[in-house]
Amino acid sequence: MPTPLIAPSLLSADFARLAEEAEAVRGADWLHVDVMDNHFVPNLTVGLPVVQALRRATDLPLDCHLMIDNPDRWASGFAEAGARNVTVHAEAAADAAELARTLRAAGALAGLAIKPGTPLEPYLELLQGYDTLLVMTVEPGFGGQEFRAEVLPKVREARRRVESGHLRLFIEVDGGVNADTIVQAAEAGADVFVAGSAVYGADDPAAAVEALRERARAFSG
Ligand code: DX5
Ligand code: ZN
């Protein structure tokens, strides 16, 4: 199993102090930025100008999760802004294969996200052009929801495909990840763990990141 990566989600941070909140988790692997447009999900967060400012404010690799309609039009800007990984939703992309090529050409890893109710099967071939699969473990839109273990068979299946050499992917889980649920996700084969409230709701966010990493490491396949 690959080394687990921990990606704190700024959605649970103080939006008036984003640079300090990034600094508070400097031992993390990726910094997860939830971009929401109030169309694809019923919530509105930050957009490209904030990601550009964050890029200047931190050395942490930015993991941009675009919960937006028409990512075909908007996603490349985040890659050009210097994001390490840009994830678009399979349910929103018109031409996901072309989008992956565009993101990679702009220097980012290309990520494809699927909501809890979206099956993995129809996207398996398409994922050959991607670097990251994000399996949502809550309905996208809000932090602080309960982890949905029933989606873990998709993580297991993706891990099987990676192990057999059919796919090369980071397998990321997002939503409801905490010190308990990270164990189930790691056992299922995830290797990137997004955590919002479990990190920024803790008294010591840096220690919370370390604790999550230790738990994931101990229980990885
Ligand atoms: C939800 C976002 C998540 C969110 C997770 O739509 O994609 O990244 O920040 O928050 P927690 O870890 O609190 O469930
Ligand atoms: Zn997210």
CSV table of N, CA, C and O and ligand atoms in Angstrom, one decimal, residues 9 11-12 32 34 36 65 67 136 138-145 174-177 194-198, ligand 1:
chain,number,residue,atom,x,y,z
A,9,SER,N,-9.3,19.9,5.0
A,9,SER,CA,-10.2,20.7,4.2
A,9,SER,C,-10.5,22.0,4.8
A,9,SER,O,-11.0,22.2,5.9
A,11,LEU,N,-12.7,24.0,4.2
A,11,LEU,CA,-14.1,24.3,4.4
A,11,LEU,C,-14.5,24.4,5.9
A,11,LEU,O,-15.4,25.2,6.3
A,12,SER,N,-13.7,23.7,6.8
A,12,SER,CA,-14.0,23.9,8.2
A,12,SER,C,-13.0,24.9,8.9
A,12,SER,O,-13.1,25.0,10.1
A,32,HIS,N,-6.8,20.8,1.0
A,32,HIS,CA,-8.0,20.5,0.2
A,32,HIS,C,-8.9,21.8,0.2
A,32,HIS,O,-9.2,22.4,1.2
A,34,ASP,N,-12.4,23.3,-1.2
A,34,ASP,CA,-13.7,23.0,-1.7
A,34,ASP,C,-14.3,24.2,-2.5
A,34,ASP,O,-14.7,25.2,-1.8
A,36,MET,N,-17.4,25.6,-4.5
A,36,MET,CA,-18.8,25.3,-4.7
A,36,MET,C,-19.5,26.5,-5.3
A,36,MET,O,-19.2,27.6,-5.0
A,65,HIS,N,-11.1,20.8,-5.2
A,65,HIS,CA,-12.3,19.9,-5.4
A,65,HIS,C,-13.4,20.8,-5.9
A,65,HIS,O,-14.0,21.5,-5.2
A,67,MET,N,-16.8,21.5,-7.0
A,67,MET,CA,-18.3,21.1,-6.9
A,67,MET,C,-19.0,22.1,-7.7
A,67,MET,O,-19.8,22.9,-7.1
A,136,MET,N,-16.7,10.2,-2.9
A,136,MET,CA,-17.4,11.0,-1.9
A,136,MET,C,-18.0,10.1,-0.8
A,136,MET,O,-18.7,9.2,-1.2
A,138,VAL,N,-19.7,11.4,1.7
A,138,VAL,CA,-20.9,12.1,2.1
A,138,VAL,C,-21.5,12.8,0.8
A,138,VAL,O,-20.8,12.8,-0.2
A,139,GLU,N,-22.7,13.3,0.9
A,139,GLU,CA,-23.3,14.0,-0.2
A,139,GLU,C,-22.5,15.4,-0.2
A,139,GLU,O,-22.4,16.0,0.8
A,140,PRO,N,-22.0,15.7,-1.4
A,140,PRO,CA,-21.2,17.0,-1.4
A,140,PRO,C,-22.0,18.2,-1.1
A,140,PRO,O,-23.2,18.3,-1.4
A,141,GLY,N,-21.4,19.2,-0.5
A,141,GLY,CA,-22.0,20.5,-0.2
A,141,GLY,C,-21.7,21.0,1.2
A,141,GLY,O,-21.6,22.2,1.3
A,142,PHE,N,-21.5,20.1,2.2
A,142,PHE,CA,-21.3,20.6,3.5
A,142,PHE,C,-20.4,19.8,4.3
A,142,PHE,O,-20.3,18.5,4.1
A,143,GLY,N,-19.6,20.4,5.2
A,143,GLY,CA,-18.8,19.7,6.1
A,143,GLY,C,-19.6,19.1,7.3
A,143,GLY,O,-20.8,19.4,7.4
A,144,GLY,N,-19.0,18.3,8.1
A,144,GLY,CA,-19.6,17.9,9.4
A,144,GLY,C,-20.7,16.8,9.2
A,144,GLY,O,-21.4,16.6,10.2
A,145,GLN,N,-20.7,16.2,8.1
A,145,GLN,CA,-21.8,15.1,7.9
A,145,GLN,C,-21.2,13.8,8.3
A,145,GLN,O,-20.0,13.6,8.4
A,174,ASP,N,-13.6,11.6,0.9
A,174,ASP,CA,-13.9,12.9,1.3
A,174,ASP,C,-15.3,13.0,2.0
A,174,ASP,O,-16.3,12.7,1.3
A,175,GLY,N,-15.3,13.3,3.2
A,175,GLY,CA,-16.6,13.5,3.9
A,175,GLY,C,-16.7,12.6,5.1
A,175,GLY,O,-16.6,11.3,5.0
A,176,GLY,N,-16.8,13.2,6.3
A,176,GLY,CA,-17.0,12.4,7.5
A,176,GLY,C,-15.8,11.6,8.0
A,176,GLY,O,-15.9,10.7,8.8
A,177,VAL,N,-14.6,11.9,7.5
A,177,VAL,CA,-13.4,11.2,7.8
A,177,VAL,C,-12.9,11.7,9.2
A,177,VAL,O,-12.6,12.9,9.4
A,194,VAL,N,-9.3,13.2,3.0
A,194,VAL,CA,-9.7,14.6,3.3
A,194,VAL,C,-10.4,14.6,4.7
A,194,VAL,O,-11.2,13.8,5.0
A,195,ALA,N,-10.0,15.6,5.5
A,195,ALA,CA,-10.7,15.8,6.7
A,195,ALA,C,-10.9,17.2,7.1
A,195,ALA,O,-9.9,18.0,7.1
A,196,GLY,N,-12.1,17.7,7.2
A,196,GLY,CA,-12.4,19.1,7.5
A,196,GLY,C,-12.6,19.3,9.0
A,196,GLY,O,-11.7,19.7,9.7
A,197,SER,N,-13.8,18.9,9.5
A,197,SER,CA,-14.1,19.1,10.9
A,197,SER,C,-13.1,18.3,11.9
A,197,SER,O,-12.8,18.8,12.9
A,198,ALA,N,-12.7,17.2,11.4
A,198,ALA,CA,-11.8,16.4,12.3
A,198,ALA,C,-10.4,17.1,12.5
A,198,ALA,O,-9.8,16.8,13.5
B,1,DX5,C1,-18.0,18.3,1.4
B,1,DX5,C2,-16.6,18.6,1.1
B,1,DX5,C3,-15.6,18.1,2.1
B,1,DX5,C4,-15.8,18.7,3.4
B,1,DX5,C5,-15.5,17.5,4.4
B,1,DX5,O1,-18.8,18.6,0.2
B,1,DX5,O2,-16.2,18.1,-0.2
B,1,DX5,O3,-14.3,18.3,1.6
B,1,DX5,O4,-14.9,19.7,3.8
B,1,DX5,O5,-15.8,18.0,5.7
B,1,DX5,P1,-15.8,16.9,6.9
B,1,DX5,O6,-14.5,16.3,7.0
B,1,DX5,O7,-16.2,17.7,8.0
B,1,DX5,O8,-16.9,15.9,6.5
